[in-house]
Short mmCIF file of C-alpha atoms in Angstrom, two decimals:
data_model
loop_
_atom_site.label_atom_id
_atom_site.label_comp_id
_atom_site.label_asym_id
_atom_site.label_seq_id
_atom_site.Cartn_x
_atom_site.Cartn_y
_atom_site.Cartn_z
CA UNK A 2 135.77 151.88 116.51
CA UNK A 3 133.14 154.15 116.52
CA UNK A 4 129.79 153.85 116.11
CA UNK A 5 127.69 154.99 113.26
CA UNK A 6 125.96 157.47 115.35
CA UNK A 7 128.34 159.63 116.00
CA UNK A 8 129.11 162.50 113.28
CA UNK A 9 132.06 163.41 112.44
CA UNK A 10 134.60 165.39 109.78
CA UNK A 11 138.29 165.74 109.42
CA UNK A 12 139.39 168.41 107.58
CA UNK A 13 142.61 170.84 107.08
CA UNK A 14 142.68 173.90 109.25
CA UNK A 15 144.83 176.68 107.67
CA UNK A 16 146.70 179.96 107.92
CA UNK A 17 149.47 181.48 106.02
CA UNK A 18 149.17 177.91 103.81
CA UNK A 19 150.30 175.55 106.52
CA UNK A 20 147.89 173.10 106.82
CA UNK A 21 146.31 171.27 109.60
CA UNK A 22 144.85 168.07 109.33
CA UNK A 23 141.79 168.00 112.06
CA UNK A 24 139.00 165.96 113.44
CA UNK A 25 135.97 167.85 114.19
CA UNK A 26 133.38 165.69 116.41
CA UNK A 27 130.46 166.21 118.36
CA UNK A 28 131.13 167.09 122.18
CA UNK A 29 134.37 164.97 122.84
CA UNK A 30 137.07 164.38 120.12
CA UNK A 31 138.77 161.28 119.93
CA UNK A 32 140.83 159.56 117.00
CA UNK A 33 141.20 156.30 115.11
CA UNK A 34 141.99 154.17 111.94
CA UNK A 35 140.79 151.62 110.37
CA UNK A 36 141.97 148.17 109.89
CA UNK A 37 144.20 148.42 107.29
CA UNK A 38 146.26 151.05 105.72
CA UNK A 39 144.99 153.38 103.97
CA UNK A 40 145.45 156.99 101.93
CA UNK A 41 143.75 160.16 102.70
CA UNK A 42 143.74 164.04 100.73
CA UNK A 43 143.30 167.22 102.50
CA UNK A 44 142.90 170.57 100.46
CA UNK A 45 143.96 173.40 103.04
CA UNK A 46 142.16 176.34 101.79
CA UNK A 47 144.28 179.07 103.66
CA UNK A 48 143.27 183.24 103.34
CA UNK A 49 147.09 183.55 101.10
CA UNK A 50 146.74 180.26 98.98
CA UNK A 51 145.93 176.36 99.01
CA UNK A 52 147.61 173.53 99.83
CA UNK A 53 147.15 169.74 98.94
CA UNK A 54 148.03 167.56 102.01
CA UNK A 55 148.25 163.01 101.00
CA UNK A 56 148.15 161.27 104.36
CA UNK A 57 148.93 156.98 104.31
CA UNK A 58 148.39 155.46 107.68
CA UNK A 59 149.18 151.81 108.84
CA UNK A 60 146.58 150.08 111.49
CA UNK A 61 149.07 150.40 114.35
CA UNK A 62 147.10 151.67 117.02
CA UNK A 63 147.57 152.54 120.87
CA UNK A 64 144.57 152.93 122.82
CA UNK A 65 142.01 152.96 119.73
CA UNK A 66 144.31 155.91 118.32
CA UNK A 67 146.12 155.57 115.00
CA UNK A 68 149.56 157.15 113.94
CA UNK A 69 149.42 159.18 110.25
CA UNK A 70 152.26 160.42 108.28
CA UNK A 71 152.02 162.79 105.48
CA UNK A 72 152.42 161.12 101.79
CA UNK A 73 153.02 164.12 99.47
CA UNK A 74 152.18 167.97 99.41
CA UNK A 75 151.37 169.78 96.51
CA UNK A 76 151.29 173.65 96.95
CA UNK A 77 148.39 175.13 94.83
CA UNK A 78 149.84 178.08 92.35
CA UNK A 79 147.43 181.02 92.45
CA UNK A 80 146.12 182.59 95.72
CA UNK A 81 143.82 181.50 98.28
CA UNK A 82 140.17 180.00 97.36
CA UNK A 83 138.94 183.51 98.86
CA UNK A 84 140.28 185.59 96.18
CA UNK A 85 138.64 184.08 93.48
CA UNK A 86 135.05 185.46 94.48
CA UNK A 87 134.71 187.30 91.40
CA UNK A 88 135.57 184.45 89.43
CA UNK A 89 134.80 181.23 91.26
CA UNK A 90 135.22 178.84 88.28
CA UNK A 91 139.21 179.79 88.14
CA UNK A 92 139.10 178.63 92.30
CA UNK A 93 138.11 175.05 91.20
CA UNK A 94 140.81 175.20 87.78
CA UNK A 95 143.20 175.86 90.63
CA UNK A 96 143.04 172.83 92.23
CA UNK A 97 143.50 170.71 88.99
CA UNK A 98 147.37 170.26 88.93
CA UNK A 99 147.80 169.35 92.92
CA UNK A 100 145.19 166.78 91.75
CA UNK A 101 146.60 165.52 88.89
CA UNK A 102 149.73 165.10 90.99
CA UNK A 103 147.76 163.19 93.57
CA UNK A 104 146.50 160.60 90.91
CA UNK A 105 150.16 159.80 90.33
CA UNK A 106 150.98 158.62 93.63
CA UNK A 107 147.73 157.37 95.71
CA UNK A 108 147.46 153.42 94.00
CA UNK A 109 144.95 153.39 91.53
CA UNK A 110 143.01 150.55 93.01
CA UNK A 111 142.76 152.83 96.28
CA UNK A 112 141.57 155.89 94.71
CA UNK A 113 137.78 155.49 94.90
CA UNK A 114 138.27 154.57 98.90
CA UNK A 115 140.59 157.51 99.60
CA UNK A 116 138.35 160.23 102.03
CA UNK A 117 139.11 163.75 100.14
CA UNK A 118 138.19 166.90 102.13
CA UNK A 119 138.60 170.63 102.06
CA UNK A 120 138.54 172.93 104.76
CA UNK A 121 138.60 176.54 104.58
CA UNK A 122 139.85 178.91 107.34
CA UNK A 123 139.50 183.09 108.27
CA UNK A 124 139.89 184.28 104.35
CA UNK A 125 136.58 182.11 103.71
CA UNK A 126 134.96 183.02 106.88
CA UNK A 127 135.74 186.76 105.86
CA UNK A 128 134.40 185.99 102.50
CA UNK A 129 130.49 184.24 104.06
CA UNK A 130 130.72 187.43 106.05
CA UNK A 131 130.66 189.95 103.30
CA UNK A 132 128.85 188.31 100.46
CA UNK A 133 127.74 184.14 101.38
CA UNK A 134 126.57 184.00 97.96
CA UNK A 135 129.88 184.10 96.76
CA UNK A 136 131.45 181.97 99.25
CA UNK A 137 129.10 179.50 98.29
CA UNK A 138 129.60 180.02 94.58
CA UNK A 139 133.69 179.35 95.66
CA UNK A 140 132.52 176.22 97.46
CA UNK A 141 130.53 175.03 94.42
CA UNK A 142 133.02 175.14 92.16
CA UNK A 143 135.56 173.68 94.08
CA UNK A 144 133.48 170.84 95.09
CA UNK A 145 132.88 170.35 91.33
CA UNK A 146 136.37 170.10 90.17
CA UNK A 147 137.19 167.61 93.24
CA UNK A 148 134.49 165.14 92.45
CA UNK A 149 135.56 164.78 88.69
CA UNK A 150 138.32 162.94 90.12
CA UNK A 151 137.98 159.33 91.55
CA UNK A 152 138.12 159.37 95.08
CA UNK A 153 135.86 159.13 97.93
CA UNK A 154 135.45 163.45 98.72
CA UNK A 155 133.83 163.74 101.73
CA UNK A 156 132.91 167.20 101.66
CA UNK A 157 134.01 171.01 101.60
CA UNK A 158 134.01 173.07 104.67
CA UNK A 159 134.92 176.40 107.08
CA UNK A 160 136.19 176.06 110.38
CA UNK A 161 135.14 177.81 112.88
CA UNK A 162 138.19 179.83 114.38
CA UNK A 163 138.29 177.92 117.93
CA UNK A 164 138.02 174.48 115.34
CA UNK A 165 141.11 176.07 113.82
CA UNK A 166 143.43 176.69 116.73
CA UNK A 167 142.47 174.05 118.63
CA UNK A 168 143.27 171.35 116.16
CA UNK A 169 146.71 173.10 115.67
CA UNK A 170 147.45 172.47 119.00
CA UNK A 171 147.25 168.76 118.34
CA UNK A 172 149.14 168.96 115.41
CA UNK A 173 152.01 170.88 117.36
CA UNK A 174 151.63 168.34 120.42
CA UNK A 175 151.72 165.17 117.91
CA UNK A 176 154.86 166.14 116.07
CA UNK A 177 156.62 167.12 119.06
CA UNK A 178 155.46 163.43 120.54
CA UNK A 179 154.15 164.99 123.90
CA UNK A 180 151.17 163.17 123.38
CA UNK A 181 152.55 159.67 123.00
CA UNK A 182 155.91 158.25 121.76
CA UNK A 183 157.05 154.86 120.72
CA UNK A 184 159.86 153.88 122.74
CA UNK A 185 163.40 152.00 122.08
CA UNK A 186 161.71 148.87 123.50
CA UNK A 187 158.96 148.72 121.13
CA UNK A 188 156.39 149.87 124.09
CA UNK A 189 153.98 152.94 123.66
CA UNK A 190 154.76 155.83 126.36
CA UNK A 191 152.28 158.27 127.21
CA UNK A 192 154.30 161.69 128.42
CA UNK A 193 153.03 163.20 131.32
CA UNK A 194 150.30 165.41 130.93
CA UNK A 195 152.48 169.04 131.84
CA UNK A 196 154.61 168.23 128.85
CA UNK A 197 152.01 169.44 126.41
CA UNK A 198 152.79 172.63 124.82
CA UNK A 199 150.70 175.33 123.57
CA UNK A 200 150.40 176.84 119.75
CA UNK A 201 150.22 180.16 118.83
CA UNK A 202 149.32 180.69 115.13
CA UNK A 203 149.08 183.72 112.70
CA UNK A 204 147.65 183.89 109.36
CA UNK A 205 146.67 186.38 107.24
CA UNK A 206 143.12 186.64 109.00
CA UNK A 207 143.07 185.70 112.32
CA UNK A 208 145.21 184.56 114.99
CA UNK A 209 145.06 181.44 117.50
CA UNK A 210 146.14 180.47 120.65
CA UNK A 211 145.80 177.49 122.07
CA UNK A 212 147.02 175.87 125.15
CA UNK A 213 146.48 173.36 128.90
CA UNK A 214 146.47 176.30 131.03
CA UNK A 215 146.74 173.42 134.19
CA UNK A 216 143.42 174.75 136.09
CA UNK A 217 139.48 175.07 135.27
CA UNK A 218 138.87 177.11 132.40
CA UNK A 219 136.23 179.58 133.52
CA UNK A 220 134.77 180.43 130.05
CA UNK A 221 133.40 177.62 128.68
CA UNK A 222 133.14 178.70 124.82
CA UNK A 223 136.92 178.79 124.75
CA UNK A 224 137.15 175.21 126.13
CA UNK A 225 137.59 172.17 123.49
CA UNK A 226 137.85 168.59 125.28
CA UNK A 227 139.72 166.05 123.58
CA UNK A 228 140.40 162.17 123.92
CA UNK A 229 143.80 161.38 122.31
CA UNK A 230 145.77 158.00 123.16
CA UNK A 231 143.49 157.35 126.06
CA UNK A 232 144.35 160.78 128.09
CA UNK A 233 141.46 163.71 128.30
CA UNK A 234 143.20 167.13 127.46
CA UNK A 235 141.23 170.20 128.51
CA UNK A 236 142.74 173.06 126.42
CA UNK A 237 141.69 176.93 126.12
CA UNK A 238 141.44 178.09 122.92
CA UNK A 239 140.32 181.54 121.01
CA UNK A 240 140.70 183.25 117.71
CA UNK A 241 140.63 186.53 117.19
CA UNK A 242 138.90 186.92 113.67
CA UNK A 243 140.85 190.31 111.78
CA UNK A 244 143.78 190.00 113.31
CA UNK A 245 145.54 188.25 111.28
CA UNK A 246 148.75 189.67 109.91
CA UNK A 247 147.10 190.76 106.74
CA UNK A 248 143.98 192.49 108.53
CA UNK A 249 145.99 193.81 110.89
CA UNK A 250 148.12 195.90 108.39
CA UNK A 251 145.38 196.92 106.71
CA UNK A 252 143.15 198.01 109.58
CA UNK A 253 146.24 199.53 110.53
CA UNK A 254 146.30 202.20 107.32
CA UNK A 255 142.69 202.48 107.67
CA UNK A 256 142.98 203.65 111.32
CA UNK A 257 146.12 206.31 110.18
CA UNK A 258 143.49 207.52 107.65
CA UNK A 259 141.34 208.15 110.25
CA UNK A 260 143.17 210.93 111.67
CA UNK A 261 142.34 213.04 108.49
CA UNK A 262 139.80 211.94 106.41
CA UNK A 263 139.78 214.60 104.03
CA UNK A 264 143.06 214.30 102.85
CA UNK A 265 144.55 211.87 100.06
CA UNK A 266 147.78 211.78 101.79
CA UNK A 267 148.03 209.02 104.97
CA UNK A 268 151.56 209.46 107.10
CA UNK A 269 152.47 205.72 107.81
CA UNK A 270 155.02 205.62 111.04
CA UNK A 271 155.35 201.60 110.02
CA UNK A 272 156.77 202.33 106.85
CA UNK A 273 160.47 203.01 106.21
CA UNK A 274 160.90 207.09 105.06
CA UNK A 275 161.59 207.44 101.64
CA UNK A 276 158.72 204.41 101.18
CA UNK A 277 155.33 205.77 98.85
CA UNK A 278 152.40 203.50 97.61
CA UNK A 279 149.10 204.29 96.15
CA UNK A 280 145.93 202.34 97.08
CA UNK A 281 142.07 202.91 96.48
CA UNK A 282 139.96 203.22 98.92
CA UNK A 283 138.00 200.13 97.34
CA UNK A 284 141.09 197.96 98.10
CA UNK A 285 141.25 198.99 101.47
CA UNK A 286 137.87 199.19 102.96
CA UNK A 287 137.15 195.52 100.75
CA UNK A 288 136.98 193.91 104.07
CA UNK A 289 134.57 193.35 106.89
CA UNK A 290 138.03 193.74 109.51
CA UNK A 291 138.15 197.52 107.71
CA UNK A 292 134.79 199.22 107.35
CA UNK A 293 134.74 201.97 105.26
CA UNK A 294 133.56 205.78 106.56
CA UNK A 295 130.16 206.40 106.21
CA UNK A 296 130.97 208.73 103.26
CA UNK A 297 133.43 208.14 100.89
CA UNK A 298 134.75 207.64 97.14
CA UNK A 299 135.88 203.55 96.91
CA UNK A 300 137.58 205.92 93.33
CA UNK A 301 139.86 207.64 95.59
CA UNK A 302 143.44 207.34 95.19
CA UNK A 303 144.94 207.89 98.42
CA UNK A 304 148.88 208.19 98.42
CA UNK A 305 150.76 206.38 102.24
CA UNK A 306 154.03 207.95 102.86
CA UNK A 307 156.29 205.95 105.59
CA UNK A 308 157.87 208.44 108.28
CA UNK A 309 159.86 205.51 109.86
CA UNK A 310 158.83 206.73 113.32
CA UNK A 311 159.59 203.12 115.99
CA UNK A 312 158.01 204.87 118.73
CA UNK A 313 154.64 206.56 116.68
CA UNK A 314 154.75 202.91 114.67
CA UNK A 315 154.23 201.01 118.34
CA UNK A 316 151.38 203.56 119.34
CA UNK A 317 149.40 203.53 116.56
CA UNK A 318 149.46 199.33 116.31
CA UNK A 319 148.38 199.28 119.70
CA UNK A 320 145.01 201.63 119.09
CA UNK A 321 144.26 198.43 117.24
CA UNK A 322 143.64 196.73 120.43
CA UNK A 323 141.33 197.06 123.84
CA UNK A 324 143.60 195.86 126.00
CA UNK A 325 141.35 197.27 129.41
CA UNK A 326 137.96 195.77 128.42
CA UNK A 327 137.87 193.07 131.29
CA UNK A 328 135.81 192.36 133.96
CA UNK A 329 136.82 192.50 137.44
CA UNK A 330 138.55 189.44 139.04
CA UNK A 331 139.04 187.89 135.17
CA UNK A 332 142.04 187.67 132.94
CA UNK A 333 141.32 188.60 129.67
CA UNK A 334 143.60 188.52 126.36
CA UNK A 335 142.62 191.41 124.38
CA UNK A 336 139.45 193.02 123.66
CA UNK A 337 137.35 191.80 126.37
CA UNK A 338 137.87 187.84 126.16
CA UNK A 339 138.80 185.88 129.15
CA UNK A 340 142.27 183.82 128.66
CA UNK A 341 143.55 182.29 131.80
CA UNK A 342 147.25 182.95 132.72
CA UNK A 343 149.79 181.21 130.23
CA UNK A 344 151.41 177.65 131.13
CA UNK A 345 154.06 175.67 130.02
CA UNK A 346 155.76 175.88 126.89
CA UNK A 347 154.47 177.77 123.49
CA UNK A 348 155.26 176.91 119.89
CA UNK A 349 154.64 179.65 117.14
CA UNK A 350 154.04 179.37 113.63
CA UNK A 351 152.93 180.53 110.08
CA UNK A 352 153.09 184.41 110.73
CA UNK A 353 155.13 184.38 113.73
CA UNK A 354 158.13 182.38 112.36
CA UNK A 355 158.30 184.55 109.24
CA UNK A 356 158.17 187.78 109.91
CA UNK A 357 161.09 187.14 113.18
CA UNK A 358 162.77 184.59 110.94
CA UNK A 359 163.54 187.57 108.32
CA UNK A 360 165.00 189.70 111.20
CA UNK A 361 166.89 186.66 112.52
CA UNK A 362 164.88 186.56 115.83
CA UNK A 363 164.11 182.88 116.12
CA UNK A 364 166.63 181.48 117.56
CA UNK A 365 166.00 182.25 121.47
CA UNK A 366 166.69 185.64 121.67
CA UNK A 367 165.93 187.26 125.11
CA UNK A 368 163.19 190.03 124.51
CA UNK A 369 165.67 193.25 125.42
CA UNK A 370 167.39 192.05 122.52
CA UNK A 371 164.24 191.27 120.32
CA UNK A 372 162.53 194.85 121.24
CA UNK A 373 165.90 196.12 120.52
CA UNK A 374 166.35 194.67 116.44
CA UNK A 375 162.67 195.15 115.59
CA UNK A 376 163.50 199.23 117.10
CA UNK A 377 166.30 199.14 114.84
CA UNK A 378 165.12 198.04 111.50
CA UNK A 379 161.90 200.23 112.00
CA UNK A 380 164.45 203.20 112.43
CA UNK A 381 165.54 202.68 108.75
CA UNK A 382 164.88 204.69 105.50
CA UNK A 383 163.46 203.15 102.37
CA UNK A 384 167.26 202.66 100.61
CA UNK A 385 168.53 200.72 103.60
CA UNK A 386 165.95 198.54 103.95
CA UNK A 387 165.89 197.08 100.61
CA UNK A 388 169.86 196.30 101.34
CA UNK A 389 168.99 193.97 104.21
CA UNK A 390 167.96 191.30 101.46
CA UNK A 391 168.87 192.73 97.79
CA UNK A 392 167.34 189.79 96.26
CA UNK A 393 163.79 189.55 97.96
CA UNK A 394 161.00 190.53 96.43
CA UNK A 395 160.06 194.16 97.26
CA UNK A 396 156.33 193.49 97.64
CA UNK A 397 156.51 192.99 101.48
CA UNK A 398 159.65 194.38 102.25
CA UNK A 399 157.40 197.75 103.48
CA UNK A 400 155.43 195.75 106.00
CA UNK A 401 158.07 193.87 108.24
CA UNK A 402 157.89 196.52 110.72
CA UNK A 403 154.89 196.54 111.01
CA UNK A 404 154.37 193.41 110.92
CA UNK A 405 157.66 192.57 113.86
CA UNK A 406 156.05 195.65 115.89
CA UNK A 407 151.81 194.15 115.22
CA UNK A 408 153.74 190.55 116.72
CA UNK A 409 155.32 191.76 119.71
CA UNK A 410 152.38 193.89 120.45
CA UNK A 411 150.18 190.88 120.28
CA UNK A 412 152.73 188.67 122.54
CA UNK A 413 153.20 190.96 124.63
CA UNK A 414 150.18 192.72 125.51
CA UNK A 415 147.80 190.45 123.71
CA UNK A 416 148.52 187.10 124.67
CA UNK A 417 150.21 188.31 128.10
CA UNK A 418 154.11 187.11 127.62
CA UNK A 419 156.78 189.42 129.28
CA UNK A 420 160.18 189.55 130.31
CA UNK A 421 160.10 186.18 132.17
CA UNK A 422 157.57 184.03 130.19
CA UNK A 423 159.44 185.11 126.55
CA UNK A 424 161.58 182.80 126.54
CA UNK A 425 158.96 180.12 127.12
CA UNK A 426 157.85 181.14 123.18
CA UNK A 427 159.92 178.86 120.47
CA UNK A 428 159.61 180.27 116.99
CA UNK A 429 159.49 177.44 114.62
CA UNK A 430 158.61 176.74 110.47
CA UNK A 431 158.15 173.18 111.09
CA UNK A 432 158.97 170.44 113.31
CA UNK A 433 160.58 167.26 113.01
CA UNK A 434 160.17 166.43 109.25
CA UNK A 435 156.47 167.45 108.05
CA UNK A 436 155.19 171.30 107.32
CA UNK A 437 154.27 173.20 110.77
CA UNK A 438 150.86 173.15 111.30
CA UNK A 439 150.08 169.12 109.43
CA UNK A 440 148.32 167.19 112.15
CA UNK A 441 148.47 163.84 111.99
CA UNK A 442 146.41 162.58 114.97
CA UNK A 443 143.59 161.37 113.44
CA UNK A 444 141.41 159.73 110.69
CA UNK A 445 137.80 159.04 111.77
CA UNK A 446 135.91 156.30 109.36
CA UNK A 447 132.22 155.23 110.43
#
């Protein structure tokens, strides 16, 4: 077990409302359970909504590392904790029916003794960044409405981004058993080290990726050391705060405005012809990923038109990026920060998975054929669009080129993939049979 000493948290890392359970310790992470089983609650606080993760877990252990499985989820209604700045009572009255539910199932003897957490991702770190009065306010409140419930809460929380992605590439690695397995003759096998894959996650806010890269990482801020099932894992990890899906969009209309500042009227290339929405410039400068001109009227209505332009769509996404801003004899990802060359295997998630699982692109498609359907659907007027899927809601029907033509942009030239790496990328929701991002590799009690 271990010792008193050492500090420790496990919390949910989130983005897009998939939730990760994590550990967070000092210096070197390692994971395990105590004696007996035991229940556990995890509030994912992601930037689009909130999720309520129940985790049981037996004292079956290999190599002072216990095996978790997920109880119950209970999807929060209402929006992310983020949202609710302006009204930070309603973000704790939000979490009252997910823990009702929780009441239900968790034995009532066992309540008091179940560790409750909440961890926040990008939407709160946005939120400390523009006003930390508020996000404190948010934590307050929700930290309120928790401990009028009887169970052990441990404490809310935001992760750092690297906390984030790095924990999700445990989750990914734990599911798909790479880090240990149980075998058909009731032994514990430890997979070779190369087997590990990597984890690339989008949210609304920011974006992860994780991964071995299989040689010294030269940066040290992007290394995270862990000690899972007896094996060290050195893994690279970085995430790149605004650009998330969500940001991303929006910086991207903020960055069209640019070109004529004056004017009311912004020319989207992203957005099917025939397409028109109205925004205020409050709304879209209400970010610290979109600063606002130095002079301007947050009253403004300003009218985007989509041109459904492919080709002036891909341009303009990739003036979101600084894709030359690295140093001699270093590999950088985008914007100046070292990533060493990809290796192995890559799972992506939340944003990823969506936005290519509504144009059918998940399934292994080789990239001629991927650049080739996302070219196409941008290519489409407002009218033929909304036929693709009659019966979705129309709210983000606008943004999925955009949002396809932001991903491959960022896979491509971001995170370095190309013709003969793509198909090393596997686009999945979830795997095996819990939610996509729910790590279950650890429960630390002192």
């Amino acid at each position: 077990m271990l010792g008193q000493d050492v500090r420790c948290l496990l919390v949910v890392a989130a983005a897009s409302g998939i939730a990760t359970l994590i550990l967070i310790l000092v210096q070197v992470k390692d994971v395990y359970l105590p004696a007996r089983t035991k229940y556990g609650m995890v509030f994912d606080a992601g930037s689009s909504h909130t999720a309520l993760y129940i985790y049981q877990w037996p004292a079956d252990k290999e190599n002072g590392t216990g095996i978790v499985s997920q109880a119950e989820a209970c999807t929060v209604q209402g929006p992310g904790i983020s949202s609710y700045a302006d009204n930070p009572a309603n973000a704790g009255a939000s979490l009252r029916a997910c823990l009702d539910k929780a009441m239900t199932i968790i034995p009532a003897e066992q309540q008091r003794e179940t560790p409750t957490y909440l961890g926040a991702t990008a939407g709160m770190r946005l939120l400390r960044e523009r006003n930390s009065t508020k996000a404190d306010l948010v934590f307050a409140e929700v930290s309120k409405t928790i401990k009028q419930y009887p169970v052990d809460f441990r404490g809310a929380r935001i992760l750092s981004g690297n906390e984030e992605g790095s924990f999700g590439w445990i989750t990914i690695n734990y599911l798909l058993e790479t880090l240990i397995r149980f075998s058909f003759t009731g032994m514990w096998i430890h997979p070779e080290t190369a087997a590990v894959v990597g984890a690339l996650d989008l949210g609304g806010a920011s974006t992860q990726i994780t991964f071995h890269p299989g040689c010294a990482i030269e940066d040290n801020s992007t290394e995270v050391l862990f000690r899972l099932y007896g094996t060290n894992y050195s893994v690279y990890t970085h995430s790149y705060l605004c650009y998330g899906e969500n940001q991303a969009l929006k910086k991207l209309i903020a960055s069209l405005r640019e070109e004529n500042l004056t004017s009311q009227q912004i020319s989207h290339p992203c957005y099917p012809k025939g397409y028109e929405e109205n925004v205020t410039a409050a709304a879209l400068y209400d970010s610290p990923c979109v600063p606002a001109p130095a002079a301007h009227d947050p009253s403004q209505i300003l009218t985007v038109r989509g041109t459904g332009a492919p080709a002036e769509c891909r341009s303009a996404i990739q003036k979101l990026f600084n894709f030359t801003a690295c140093g001699a004899n270093r590999t950088c990802g985008f914007n100046g920060v070292y990533q060493p060359p990809g290796h192995g295997q890559f799972f992506a998630f939340s944003g990823f998975y969506s936005v290519f699982h509504f144009l059918n692109l998940t399934s292994g498609h080789p990239l001629s054929d991927v650049s080739a359907t996302i070219e196409h659907f941008c290519a489409k007027d407002w009218k033929e669009v909304q036929m693709v899927d009659p019966g979705m809601n129309k709210t983000r029907l606008q943004d999925y080129c955009a949002a396809s033509t932001y991903i491959l942009t960022l896979l491509l030239q971001g995170y370095k993939f190309d013709n003969q790496t793509w198909s090393n990328i596997h686009f999945h929701r979830q795997v095996g049979h819990l939610p996509g991002k729910v790590c279950c590799a650890a429960w630390v009690m002192p």
